[in-house]
Structures are given as C-alpha cells and as structure tokens.
CSV table of C-alpha atoms in Angstrom, one decimal:
chain,number,residue,atom,x,y,z
A,1,UNK,CA,-52.8,31.7,3.2
A,2,UNK,CA,-51.0,30.3,6.3
A,3,UNK,CA,-51.8,27.3,8.5
A,4,UNK,CA,-50.2,26.1,11.8
A,5,UNK,CA,-49.6,22.6,13.0
A,6,UNK,CA,-47.8,21.1,16.0
A,7,UNK,CA,-45.4,19.4,13.7
A,8,UNK,CA,-44.5,19.2,10.0
A,9,UNK,CA,-42.8,16.2,8.5
A,10,UNK,CA,-41.3,16.6,5.0
A,11,UNK,CA,-41.0,13.2,3.3
A,12,UNK,CA,-43.0,10.0,3.7
A,13,UNK,CA,-40.1,7.5,3.5
A,14,UNK,CA,-39.1,5.1,6.3
A,15,UNK,CA,-38.8,7.4,9.3
A,16,UNK,CA,-41.6,10.0,8.5
A,17,UNK,CA,-44.8,7.9,8.8
A,18,UNK,CA,-43.5,6.2,12.0
A,19,UNK,CA,-42.8,9.5,13.6
A,20,UNK,CA,-46.2,10.8,12.5
A,21,UNK,CA,-47.8,7.9,14.3
A,22,UNK,CA,-46.0,8.8,17.6
A,23,UNK,CA,-46.8,12.5,17.2
A,24,UNK,CA,-50.5,11.9,16.5
A,25,UNK,CA,-50.8,9.3,19.2
A,26,UNK,CA,-49.6,12.1,21.6
A,27,UNK,CA,-52.4,14.3,20.4
A,28,UNK,CA,-50.4,16.5,18.0
A,29,UNK,CA,-51.6,17.9,14.8
A,30,UNK,CA,-49.2,16.9,12.0
A,31,UNK,CA,-48.8,17.7,8.3
A,32,UNK,CA,-46.7,15.3,6.4
A,33,UNK,CA,-45.7,16.5,2.9
A,34,UNK,CA,-44.7,14.2,0.1
A,35,UNK,CA,-44.0,15.4,-3.4
A,36,UNK,CA,-43.7,12.0,-5.1
A,37,UNK,CA,-44.4,8.5,-3.7
A,38,UNK,CA,-45.3,7.5,-0.2
A,39,UNK,CA,-42.9,4.9,1.1
A,40,UNK,CA,-39.7,6.5,-0.2
A,41,UNK,CA,-36.8,4.7,-1.8
A,42,UNK,CA,-37.2,1.4,0.0
A,43,UNK,CA,-40.8,0.8,-1.0
A,44,UNK,CA,-40.7,2.2,-4.5
A,45,UNK,CA,-37.2,1.9,-6.0
A,46,UNK,CA,-35.1,0.1,-3.4
A,47,UNK,CA,-35.3,-2.8,-1.1
A,48,UNK,CA,-38.8,-4.0,-1.9
A,49,UNK,CA,-38.7,-4.3,-5.7
A,50,UNK,CA,-35.0,-5.1,-5.9
A,51,UNK,CA,-35.2,-8.0,-3.5
A,52,UNK,CA,-38.2,-9.3,-5.4
A,53,UNK,CA,-36.2,-9.2,-8.6
A,54,UNK,CA,-33.3,-10.9,-6.9
A,55,UNK,CA,-35.6,-13.7,-5.9
A,56,UNK,CA,-36.7,-14.2,-9.5
A,57,UNK,CA,-33.1,-14.2,-10.6
A,58,UNK,CA,-32.2,-16.7,-7.9
A,59,UNK,CA,-35.0,-19.0,-9.0
A,60,UNK,CA,-33.7,-19.0,-12.5
A,61,UNK,CA,-30.2,-19.6,-11.4
A,62,UNK,CA,-31.3,-22.6,-9.2
A,63,UNK,CA,-33.4,-24.0,-12.0
A,64,UNK,CA,-30.4,-24.0,-14.3
A,65,UNK,CA,-28.5,-26.0,-11.6
A,66,UNK,CA,-31.3,-28.5,-11.2
A,67,UNK,CA,-29.3,-31.4,-12.6
A,68,UNK,CA,-26.8,-31.0,-9.8
A,69,UNK,CA,-29.6,-31.8,-7.4
A,70,UNK,CA,-31.0,-34.6,-9.5
A,71,UNK,CA,-33.9,-32.5,-10.7
A,72,UNK,CA,-34.7,-32.2,-14.3
A,73,UNK,CA,-36.3,-28.9,-15.3
A,74,UNK,CA,-35.7,-28.6,-19.0
A,75,UNK,CA,-35.0,-25.3,-20.7
A,76,UNK,CA,-35.2,-22.3,-18.4
A,77,UNK,CA,-36.7,-19.1,-19.8
A,78,UNK,CA,-37.4,-15.7,-18.4
A,79,UNK,CA,-40.8,-14.1,-18.8
A,80,UNK,CA,-39.7,-10.5,-18.0
A,81,UNK,CA,-43.2,-9.0,-18.0
A,82,UNK,CA,-44.1,-11.5,-15.2
A,83,UNK,CA,-40.9,-10.7,-13.4
A,84,UNK,CA,-41.6,-7.0,-13.5
A,85,UNK,CA,-45.2,-7.5,-12.5
A,86,UNK,CA,-44.2,-9.3,-9.3
A,87,UNK,CA,-42.0,-6.4,-8.4
A,88,UNK,CA,-44.7,-3.9,-9.3
A,89,UNK,CA,-47.2,-5.7,-7.1
A,90,UNK,CA,-44.8,-5.7,-4.1
A,91,UNK,CA,-44.3,-1.9,-4.6
A,92,UNK,CA,-48.0,-1.1,-4.9
A,93,UNK,CA,-49.1,-3.3,-2.0
A,94,UNK,CA,-46.4,-1.8,0.3
A,95,UNK,CA,-47.2,1.8,-0.8
A,96,UNK,CA,-50.9,1.3,-0.2
A,97,UNK,CA,-50.1,-0.1,3.2
A,98,UNK,CA,-48.2,3.0,4.1
A,99,UNK,CA,-50.9,5.3,2.7
A,100,UNK,CA,-53.6,3.4,4.6
A,101,UNK,CA,-51.6,3.7,7.8
A,102,UNK,CA,-51.3,7.5,7.3
A,103,UNK,CA,-55.0,7.8,6.6
A,104,UNK,CA,-55.7,6.1,9.9
A,105,UNK,CA,-53.9,8.6,12.0
A,106,UNK,CA,-56.2,11.2,13.7
A,107,UNK,CA,-54.8,14.7,13.4
A,108,UNK,CA,-52.7,13.9,10.4
A,109,UNK,CA,-52.9,15.6,7.0
A,110,UNK,CA,-51.1,14.2,4.0
A,111,UNK,CA,-50.2,17.0,1.6
A,112,UNK,CA,-49.0,16.1,-1.9
A,113,UNK,CA,-46.6,18.7,-3.2
A,114,UNK,CA,-43.1,20.2,-3.2
A,115,UNK,CA,-42.1,21.6,0.2
A,116,UNK,CA,-39.7,24.6,0.4
A,117,UNK,CA,-38.6,26.6,3.4
A,118,UNK,CA,-39.4,30.3,3.3
A,119,UNK,CA,-38.2,31.0,6.8
A,120,UNK,CA,-37.4,29.3,10.1
A,121,UNK,CA,-39.9,26.5,10.6
A,122,UNK,CA,-42.1,28.0,7.8
A,123,UNK,CA,-42.7,25.9,4.7
A,124,UNK,CA,-44.4,26.7,1.4
A,125,UNK,CA,-46.2,24.0,-0.5
A,126,UNK,CA,-48.8,24.4,-3.3
A,127,UNK,CA,-48.9,28.1,-2.7
A,128,UNK,CA,-49.7,27.7,0.9
A,129,UNK,CA,-47.5,28.5,3.9
A,130,UNK,CA,-47.4,26.0,6.8
A,131,UNK,CA,-45.6,26.6,10.1
A,132,UNK,CA,-44.9,24.5,13.2
A,133,UNK,CA,-42.6,24.6,16.3
A,134,UNK,CA,-41.2,21.3,15.2
A,135,UNK,CA,-40.1,20.3,11.7
A,136,UNK,CA,-38.7,16.9,10.7
A,137,UNK,CA,-36.9,16.3,7.4
A,138,UNK,CA,-37.1,12.8,5.9
A,139,UNK,CA,-36.4,13.7,2.2
A,140,UNK,CA,-34.2,10.8,1.3
A,141,UNK,CA,-31.8,10.6,-1.7
A,142,UNK,CA,-31.6,9.7,-5.4
A,143,UNK,CA,-29.1,8.2,-7.8
A,144,UNK,CA,-26.1,10.4,-8.4
A,145,UNK,CA,-25.6,11.2,-12.1
A,146,UNK,CA,-21.9,11.8,-12.8
A,147,UNK,CA,-20.6,14.3,-15.3
A,148,UNK,CA,-19.3,11.7,-17.8
A,149,UNK,CA,-18.4,13.1,-21.2
A,150,UNK,CA,-21.2,12.2,-23.7
A,151,UNK,CA,-23.7,11.1,-21.1
A,152,UNK,CA,-26.2,13.7,-22.3
A,153,UNK,CA,-26.3,11.8,-25.7
A,154,UNK,CA,-27.7,8.5,-24.4
A,155,UNK,CA,-30.7,7.2,-22.5
A,156,UNK,CA,-29.2,5.8,-19.3
A,157,UNK,CA,-30.7,3.8,-16.6
A,158,UNK,CA,-30.6,4.3,-12.8
A,159,UNK,CA,-31.8,2.1,-10.0
A,160,UNK,CA,-35.2,3.8,-10.3
A,161,UNK,CA,-35.7,3.4,-14.0
A,162,UNK,CA,-34.3,-0.1,-14.5
A,163,UNK,CA,-36.9,-1.7,-12.1
A,164,UNK,CA,-40.0,-1.4,-14.4
A,165,UNK,CA,-38.1,-2.9,-17.5
A,166,UNK,CA,-40.2,-5.6,-19.2
A,167,UNK,CA,-37.6,-6.5,-21.8
A,168,UNK,CA,-34.1,-7.8,-21.3
A,169,UNK,CA,-31.1,-5.8,-22.4
A,170,UNK,CA,-28.9,-7.6,-24.8
A,171,UNK,CA,-25.8,-6.4,-23.1
A,172,UNK,CA,-26.1,-4.3,-19.8
A,173,UNK,CA,-23.1,-2.2,-19.0
A,174,UNK,CA,-23.1,-1.4,-15.2
A,175,UNK,CA,-21.0,1.7,-14.4
A,176,UNK,CA,-20.2,1.3,-10.7
A,177,UNK,CA,-18.8,-1.8,-9.0
A,178,UNK,CA,-20.3,-1.4,-5.5
A,179,UNK,CA,-23.5,-2.5,-3.7
A,180,UNK,CA,-26.3,-1.3,-6.0
A,181,UNK,CA,-24.3,-2.0,-9.2
A,182,UNK,CA,-23.3,-5.6,-8.3
A,183,UNK,CA,-26.8,-6.5,-7.3
A,184,UNK,CA,-28.2,-5.5,-10.6
A,185,UNK,CA,-25.3,-7.0,-12.5
A,186,UNK,CA,-25.8,-10.5,-11.1
A,187,UNK,CA,-29.5,-10.2,-11.3
A,188,UNK,CA,-29.5,-9.4,-15.1
A,189,UNK,CA,-26.8,-12.0,-15.8
A,190,UNK,CA,-29.1,-14.6,-14.3
A,191,UNK,CA,-31.9,-13.3,-16.4
A,192,UNK,CA,-29.7,-14.2,-19.4
A,193,UNK,CA,-28.1,-10.9,-20.3
A,194,UNK,CA,-24.5,-10.3,-21.2
A,195,UNK,CA,-23.2,-8.0,-18.4
A,196,UNK,CA,-20.1,-5.9,-18.0
A,197,UNK,CA,-19.2,-4.1,-14.7
A,198,UNK,CA,-17.1,-1.0,-15.0
A,199,UNK,CA,-15.5,0.3,-11.8
A,200,UNK,CA,-13.3,3.4,-11.4
A,201,UNK,CA,-11.4,2.0,-8.4
A,202,UNK,CA,-8.8,-0.7,-8.4
A,203,UNK,CA,-11.3,-3.3,-7.1
A,204,UNK,CA,-15.0,-3.9,-6.5
A,205,UNK,CA,-16.7,-2.7,-3.3
A,206,UNK,CA,-13.7,-0.8,-2.2
A,207,UNK,CA,-14.9,-0.2,1.3
A,208,UNK,CA,-14.7,-3.9,2.1
A,209,UNK,CA,-11.6,-5.9,2.9
A,210,UNK,CA,-9.5,-7.0,-0.1
A,211,UNK,CA,-10.3,-10.7,0.4
A,212,UNK,CA,-14.0,-10.0,0.4
A,213,UNK,CA,-13.7,-7.9,-2.7
A,214,UNK,CA,-11.7,-10.6,-4.5
A,215,UNK,CA,-14.1,-13.4,-3.5
A,216,UNK,CA,-17.1,-11.4,-4.8
A,217,UNK,CA,-15.3,-10.7,-8.0
A,218,UNK,CA,-14.4,-14.4,-8.4
A,219,UNK,CA,-18.0,-15.7,-8.1
A,220,UNK,CA,-19.4,-13.0,-10.3
A,221,UNK,CA,-16.9,-13.7,-13.0
A,222,UNK,CA,-17.6,-17.5,-12.7
A,223,UNK,CA,-21.2,-16.7,-13.6
A,224,UNK,CA,-20.0,-15.0,-16.8
A,225,UNK,CA,-20.0,-11.3,-15.7
A,226,UNK,CA,-17.1,-9.3,-17.2
A,227,UNK,CA,-15.4,-7.0,-14.6
A,228,UNK,CA,-13.3,-4.0,-15.6
A,229,UNK,CA,-11.6,-2.2,-12.8
A,230,UNK,CA,-9.3,0.8,-12.8
A,231,UNK,CA,-11.4,2.6,-15.3
A,232,UNK,CA,-9.6,5.9,-15.0
A,233,UNK,CA,-11.5,7.8,-17.7
A,234,UNK,CA,-15.1,6.8,-18.2
A,235,UNK,CA,-17.0,8.2,-21.2
A,236,UNK,CA,-20.5,7.4,-22.6
A,237,UNK,CA,-21.5,7.8,-26.2
A,238,UNK,CA,-24.1,6.6,-28.6
A,239,UNK,CA,-23.2,3.7,-30.8
A,240,UNK,CA,-25.1,1.9,-33.6
A,241,UNK,CA,-25.4,-1.1,-31.2
A,242,UNK,CA,-26.7,1.0,-28.4
A,243,UNK,CA,-24.1,2.7,-26.1
A,244,UNK,CA,-20.3,2.8,-26.1
A,245,UNK,CA,-18.6,3.1,-22.7
A,246,UNK,CA,-15.0,4.3,-22.7
A,247,UNK,CA,-13.1,2.7,-19.8
A,248,UNK,CA,-9.4,3.3,-20.6
A,249,UNK,CA,-8.4,0.6,-18.1
A,250,UNK,CA,-4.8,-0.6,-17.7
A,251,UNK,CA,-5.6,-3.8,-19.6
A,252,UNK,CA,-8.3,-5.0,-21.9
A,253,UNK,CA,-10.2,-3.2,-24.7
A,254,UNK,CA,-10.5,0.5,-24.1
A,255,UNK,CA,-14.2,0.5,-24.9
A,256,UNK,CA,-17.2,-1.6,-24.1
A,257,UNK,CA,-20.2,-1.6,-26.4
A,258,UNK,CA,-23.6,-2.5,-24.9
A,259,UNK,CA,-27.2,-2.1,-25.5
A,260,UNK,CA,-28.0,-0.4,-22.2
A,261,UNK,CA,-26.0,1.4,-19.5
A,262,UNK,CA,-26.9,1.5,-15.8
A,263,UNK,CA,-25.4,4.2,-13.7
A,264,UNK,CA,-24.7,3.0,-10.1
A,265,UNK,CA,-22.0,5.4,-8.9
A,266,UNK,CA,-23.5,6.4,-5.6
A,267,UNK,CA,-26.4,8.5,-4.2
A,268,UNK,CA,-27.0,12.2,-3.4
A,269,UNK,CA,-29.4,13.7,-0.9
A,270,UNK,CA,-32.6,15.4,-2.0
A,271,UNK,CA,-31.7,18.7,-0.3
A,272,UNK,CA,-30.8,21.0,-3.2
A,273,UNK,CA,-34.3,22.4,-3.7
A,274,UNK,CA,-35.7,22.7,-0.2
A,275,UNK,CA,-34.7,26.3,0.5
A,276,UNK,CA,-32.6,25.2,3.5
A,277,UNK,CA,-30.7,28.5,3.6
A,278,UNK,CA,-34.0,30.4,4.4
A,279,UNK,CA,-34.3,28.2,7.5
A,280,UNK,CA,-30.7,28.4,8.6
A,281,UNK,CA,-30.1,24.7,8.0
A,282,UNK,CA,-26.5,23.9,7.3
A,283,UNK,CA,-25.3,21.2,4.9
A,284,UNK,CA,-21.9,19.7,4.2
A,285,UNK,CA,-20.0,19.9,0.9
A,286,UNK,CA,-22.0,17.0,-0.5
A,287,UNK,CA,-25.4,18.4,0.4
A,288,UNK,CA,-26.1,16.3,3.4
A,289,UNK,CA,-27.8,18.0,6.3
A,290,UNK,CA,-25.5,18.4,9.3
A,291,UNK,CA,-27.0,17.0,12.5
A,292,UNK,CA,-25.8,16.4,16.0
A,293,UNK,CA,-25.9,13.2,17.9
A,294,UNK,CA,-29.6,13.6,18.5
A,295,UNK,CA,-30.3,14.3,14.8
A,296,UNK,CA,-31.0,18.0,15.5
A,297,UNK,CA,-29.9,20.4,12.6
A,298,UNK,CA,-28.3,23.8,13.0
A,299,UNK,CA,-31.8,25.4,13.0
A,300,UNK,CA,-33.7,25.4,16.3
A,301,UNK,CA,-36.7,23.0,16.2
A,302,UNK,CA,-35.6,21.1,13.0
A,303,UNK,CA,-34.4,17.5,12.9
A,304,UNK,CA,-33.2,15.5,9.9
A,305,UNK,CA,-33.7,11.7,9.5
A,306,UNK,CA,-32.7,9.1,7.0
A,307,UNK,CA,-30.5,9.3,3.9
A,308,UNK,CA,-30.5,13.1,3.8
A,309,UNK,CA,-28.4,13.4,7.0
A,310,UNK,CA,-25.5,11.3,5.8
A,311,UNK,CA,-25.5,9.1,8.9
A,312,UNK,CA,-26.6,6.0,7.1
A,313,UNK,CA,-27.8,5.0,3.6
A,314,UNK,CA,-30.1,2.2,4.6
A,315,UNK,CA,-33.7,1.6,5.5
A,316,UNK,CA,-32.7,0.3,8.9
A,317,UNK,CA,-30.6,3.3,9.8
A,318,UNK,CA,-33.5,5.6,8.7
A,319,UNK,CA,-35.8,3.6,11.0
A,320,UNK,CA,-33.3,3.9,13.8
A,321,UNK,CA,-33.2,7.6,13.2
A,322,UNK,CA,-36.9,7.7,13.9
A,323,UNK,CA,-36.4,5.6,17.0
A,324,UNK,CA,-33.7,8.0,18.3
A,325,UNK,CA,-35.9,11.1,17.7
A,326,UNK,CA,-39.0,9.5,19.2
A,327,UNK,CA,-37.2,8.1,22.3
A,328,UNK,CA,-35.7,11.4,23.1
A,329,UNK,CA,-38.9,13.4,22.5
A,330,UNK,CA,-41.5,11.1,24.1
A,331,UNK,CA,-39.8,8.5,26.3
A,332,UNK,CA,-37.4,10.6,28.3
A,333,UNK,CA,-34.4,8.6,27.0
A,334,UNK,CA,-31.0,9.7,25.8
A,335,UNK,CA,-30.5,8.0,22.5
A,336,UNK,CA,-27.6,8.9,20.2
A,337,UNK,CA,-26.5,8.2,16.7
A,338,UNK,CA,-23.0,7.4,17.9
A,339,UNK,CA,-24.3,4.5,19.9
A,340,UNK,CA,-25.4,2.7,16.7
A,341,UNK,CA,-23.3,-0.2,15.5
A,342,UNK,CA,-23.0,-0.3,11.7
A,343,UNK,CA,-24.5,-3.3,10.0
A,344,UNK,CA,-25.6,-3.9,6.4
A,345,UNK,CA,-25.7,-6.4,3.6
A,346,UNK,CA,-24.7,-6.7,0.0
A,347,UNK,CA,-27.4,-8.7,-1.8
A,348,UNK,CA,-25.5,-10.6,-4.3
A,349,UNK,CA,-25.7,-14.4,-4.1
A,350,UNK,CA,-24.2,-15.5,-1.8
A,351,UNK,CA,-24.9,-12.4,0.2
A,352,UNK,CA,-22.4,-10.5,2.4
A,353,UNK,CA,-23.5,-9.7,5.9
A,354,UNK,CA,-21.4,-7.0,7.6
A,355,UNK,CA,-21.2,-5.6,11.1
A,356,UNK,CA,-18.8,-3.3,12.8
A,357,UNK,CA,-15.3,-2.8,11.6
A,358,UNK,CA,-13.6,-4.5,8.7
A,359,UNK,CA,-10.4,-6.2,9.4
A,360,UNK,CA,-8.6,-3.4,7.7
A,361,UNK,CA,-10.2,-0.8,9.9
A,362,UNK,CA,-9.5,-2.8,13.0
A,363,UNK,CA,-5.8,-3.1,12.1
A,364,UNK,CA,-5.6,0.6,11.4
A,365,UNK,CA,-6.9,1.3,14.9
A,366,UNK,CA,-3.6,0.0,16.4
A,367,UNK,CA,-5.2,-2.2,19.0
A,368,UNK,CA,-4.1,-5.8,19.6
A,369,UNK,CA,-6.4,-8.1,17.6
A,370,UNK,CA,-7.8,-11.6,17.4
A,371,UNK,CA,-8.8,-12.7,13.9
A,372,UNK,CA,-10.4,-15.9,12.5
A,373,UNK,CA,-11.6,-17.0,9.1
A,374,UNK,CA,-13.5,-20.1,7.9
A,375,UNK,CA,-14.3,-21.0,4.3
A,376,UNK,CA,-17.9,-21.9,3.6
A,377,UNK,CA,-16.6,-25.2,2.2
A,378,UNK,CA,-16.1,-26.1,5.9
A,379,UNK,CA,-19.7,-25.2,6.8
A,380,UNK,CA,-21.9,-28.3,6.7
A,381,UNK,CA,-25.1,-26.6,5.9
A,382,UNK,CA,-23.5,-24.8,3.0
A,383,UNK,CA,-22.2,-28.2,1.7
A,384,UNK,CA,-25.6,-29.8,2.0
A,385,UNK,CA,-27.3,-26.9,0.1
A,386,UNK,CA,-24.6,-27.0,-2.6
A,387,UNK,CA,-23.7,-23.4,-1.9
A,388,UNK,CA,-20.2,-23.3,-0.7
A,389,UNK,CA,-18.8,-20.0,-2.1
A,390,UNK,CA,-17.5,-17.4,0.3
A,391,UNK,CA,-16.2,-17.4,3.9
A,392,UNK,CA,-16.9,-16.2,7.4
A,393,UNK,CA,-14.5,-13.8,9.2
A,394,UNK,CA,-14.4,-12.1,12.6
A,395,UNK,CA,-12.1,-9.7,14.3
A,396,UNK,CA,-12.0,-9.0,18.1
A,397,UNK,CA,-10.1,-6.9,20.6
A,398,UNK,CA,-7.5,-9.1,22.2
A,399,UNK,CA,-7.6,-7.2,25.5
A,400,UNK,CA,-11.3,-6.5,26.1
A,401,UNK,CA,-12.5,-9.7,24.3
A,402,UNK,CA,-15.1,-7.6,22.6
A,403,UNK,CA,-16.1,-8.4,19.0
A,404,UNK,CA,-15.1,-5.5,16.7
A,405,UNK,CA,-16.6,-6.7,13.5
A,406,UNK,CA,-17.5,-9.6,11.2
A,407,UNK,CA,-18.0,-10.4,7.5
A,408,UNK,CA,-20.3,-13.3,6.6
A,409,UNK,CA,-20.0,-13.8,2.9
A,410,UNK,CA,-21.9,-17.0,2.1
A,411,UNK,CA,-25.3,-18.6,2.0
A,412,UNK,CA,-27.6,-16.9,4.5
A,413,UNK,CA,-24.9,-14.4,5.4
A,414,UNK,CA,-27.4,-11.5,5.6
A,415,UNK,CA,-29.3,-13.4,8.3
A,416,UNK,CA,-26.4,-15.1,10.1
A,417,UNK,CA,-24.6,-11.8,10.8
A,418,UNK,CA,-27.4,-10.8,13.2
A,419,UNK,CA,-26.2,-13.1,15.8
A,420,UNK,CA,-22.9,-11.2,15.9
A,421,UNK,CA,-24.7,-7.8,15.7
A,422,UNK,CA,-26.9,-8.7,18.7
A,423,UNK,CA,-23.9,-9.8,20.7
A,424,UNK,CA,-22.1,-6.5,19.9
A,425,UNK,CA,-25.1,-4.5,20.9
A,426,UNK,CA,-25.3,-6.5,24.2
A,427,UNK,CA,-21.6,-5.8,24.7
A,428,UNK,CA,-21.1,-9.5,25.4
A,429,UNK,CA,-17.5,-10.8,25.3
A,430,UNK,CA,-16.4,-13.6,23.0
A,431,UNK,CA,-16.5,-16.2,25.7
A,432,UNK,CA,-20.2,-15.6,26.2
A,433,UNK,CA,-20.9,-16.5,22.5
A,434,UNK,CA,-18.3,-19.2,22.4
A,435,UNK,CA,-20.3,-21.4,24.8
A,436,UNK,CA,-23.7,-21.0,23.2
A,437,UNK,CA,-25.3,-24.2,22.0
A,438,UNK,CA,-26.5,-23.5,18.4
A,439,UNK,CA,-28.9,-25.5,16.3
A,440,UNK,CA,-27.5,-28.1,13.9
A,441,UNK,CA,-27.4,-28.0,10.9
A,442,UNK,CA,-27.3,-24.3,10.3
A,443,UNK,CA,-24.8,-21.8,9.1
A,444,UNK,CA,-25.1,-19.9,12.3
A,445,UNK,CA,-23.8,-22.8,14.3
A,446,UNK,CA,-20.3,-22.1,13.1
A,447,UNK,CA,-20.2,-18.6,14.7
A,448,UNK,CA,-19.1,-20.1,18.1
A,449,UNK,CA,-16.5,-22.2,16.2
A,450,UNK,CA,-15.4,-19.0,14.4
A,451,UNK,CA,-14.9,-17.4,17.9
A,452,UNK,CA,-13.1,-20.4,19.2
A,453,UNK,CA,-10.7,-20.1,16.2
A,454,UNK,CA,-9.7,-16.5,17.0
A,455,UNK,CA,-5.9,-16.1,17.0
A,456,UNK,CA,-3.6,-13.2,17.5
A,457,UNK,CA,-3.3,-11.2,14.4
A,458,UNK,CA,0.0,-11.2,12.6
C-alpha cells in the first residue's frame, strides 16, 4: 500500500510542527511521522521539565538562605513526588498543546510509528509506504551511552530517565562535567543529595574560557558538590552500596561509591535506524546528517532540521532551522545557517549566558582585541539580591568596533546576554550600545559600562 503527500516531516520536535503549519497554510497535504512523543526533547526530557526542576531546587536553596534576608522559614524539606508532579504537568500540558496544534491543521495527518527510508523520498511506516516530493527530517537526538567497562552491570540514569524520579538518591554520581551534567548536579545537591561530578577533561565545561570554568567549579564546590576532573579511566560496576565509579584521577580516591549514576557525556543523533543509505542521504562520522547552508541534505528534495544536523544542539537553533527553511521556501528570502550568531545558556545558578566567541577563540583569531570584565560584586542589582557570584565579560574587535562575544555568568545572565546578542545581530558597533540609557537598578544596565571599560588585550 502506498500513499502520496505534498510533504513528509519525520519527527514532531521543535521544527517539525511549525513547518507543518506553514506547509498546510499554503494548501499542502502533509504527513508528520512521530514514533515516540510529540514535542521532542525540549518538551519531554529537556528544557521544559529540567527548568521546572531547577525552579524547585532554587526555591529550596533560597529558603535555606532565608535568615540572610531576615526571613525565618524553619526546616526545609523536599517532597520529591510533588517536585516530580510539577515537572510532569509541564510536560503533559506542553505536549497536549503541540498535539492540539497539529490536530488543528487542515491537510495534516499525524502518523505514529517508526519511519524508515526505502528509496529516494519514499518512507515506510507501519507497513505502509509514503512518498512526497519534499521530505523534512526533524528526528532529534538522545543521550550518548559510552562504552565504559562494567556499565552493562548497573542501572544507570540519563537525562530522560532521571526526570520522573520520585525519590532522592543518597549519593548521585554524575559522569560528565558539562552543561547537562552540571545542571542536574546542582539541582540534586539542592534537593539534599550528596553529589559527585566526574569529568574526563582537565576542567569543567571545557569549551568555555578557563576563568568561566573555574568560577563555575568554585560555586558548585561551595554548595558541597565534589568535583573530580582528569578522570582518565572511567569504569562503572555494581557495589553493595549501589554503584562504584572508577575515576583514576591524578589526585583523590581512585573510586567513588554512590547510590545512583547519571550519564551526561554528550548526545548522539537519532539517525542510525532511518535507512538513510536507501535515500542517498550522507552523514558524518558521528551520524549527523550533512547539510548545506540552506539545510538541504545530499539527497534532492530532503532537508534536515534540529539536533540531527549537527548545526546546533538547542531548541532555539532547531526553531531557527525551521525559520531558515520556511523563509527560503515560502518567503523568497535567502536565509543561511552561517548567518546565525551562536548563543546559549548554562542553567546552573547563577546561570551563564553566552553569545559569539569566547575570549580564547577571539585571541586565536589573531585580530586586535578589546576585552573587559566586571565582577558581579560590582553590580548593584546583584548586591541587592544577595547573589554576587560570577562576572560579566566582553570581547570586541579593536578595528571594526564590533562585539565578538560575551559571557554573562551571574544572576539573570541568561536574560541579560540577549542585549548583546541583539546588538550583534544588528551589527551595531560598541559606541551605539555604550550611549544607551538603561534602566536602574538592573543587571543589564552594566552592559554599557562593560563596553566603556573595553581595553586593548594584552
């Protein structure tokens, strides 16, 4: 049995439903195929539930600090079933919103099942063959499970399986000291668990500047999280107490014994069981679908959006992929991935907001630089809130006066950084921002001051 559509979308994550809306609005017949949960990673195992859990953890942390603000709160306890229920409600409400949106689109059919190419622009699902002149892949990614010795002996957690937990681990060992791992580490420490972070590299969040990495490590350790870096030989085995993680670091005990282990060592694309070869779709050595600047794959009439194309591992980059494809197909525009300015956040507390180049990357470019840095202890709003950890840093091109990048590690950093991101997108020079009149008292008001403090790099 075979059916034809004007377009087929594989995956109902961030980019897929939005593109379906544009296609159906243009009068196209569309099949959108989803084998698991509508909404993808963000809705079901990523942004939505994790930020809900982070909010609960922050509430607990602030309650414990109540006396600093002259507020008596008594003993602080964690009701983990209630915490988990909050996250579950956010997931279900958001997922239903996406499902209702898809159901409202005329000309759209949502098909539940596993899609697999059986030829160019021909897909088999549930024993039926579908074909269309245009196919869009939005299949996302999943937690990478490393080949650690002994891992098959234990029940490990990933970002997906830790979210529904309704009981607290006695001692959570987080393998991976980067964005996902650190978020869960601080969260569970604030829930009252003993937490150890094990990182293969010499420092946490290795893609960031060393001063950012050191500052994040400092405030995590101040909250009681044990950090073990340089874990050159990681093993995982059963132990009477739960799980034994071999770390073999240059200093400290060679093993860490915990009750639970969370694997947070990266992501991999969901491309290994799509039959891409049958469609002539090329992937790189990591399984990411190769795309050009317009997100077209090596196969005629096939595009790839979101995490599966390796052009960004974020909800906002997946959404921008949709915007690029839609603008080029429907609006007569020439939108390209290479025009995108990188921006993201690390949702520890205080958060890190990042845009553009790191200082390290800017120095490696060889261009003349201007650099400035301000500690959050010198930001009035941070002092007033009693949240003075971190700093703000900016790097600019000394000749063009264009901002190259910024790191806002401090209270509100994930929001404050957007002012810099907007200026970079507008290609405004530093003098334009310097003479803005910001609102007082805010953290953002110090961005013009940060620009005014730019000095030639050493």
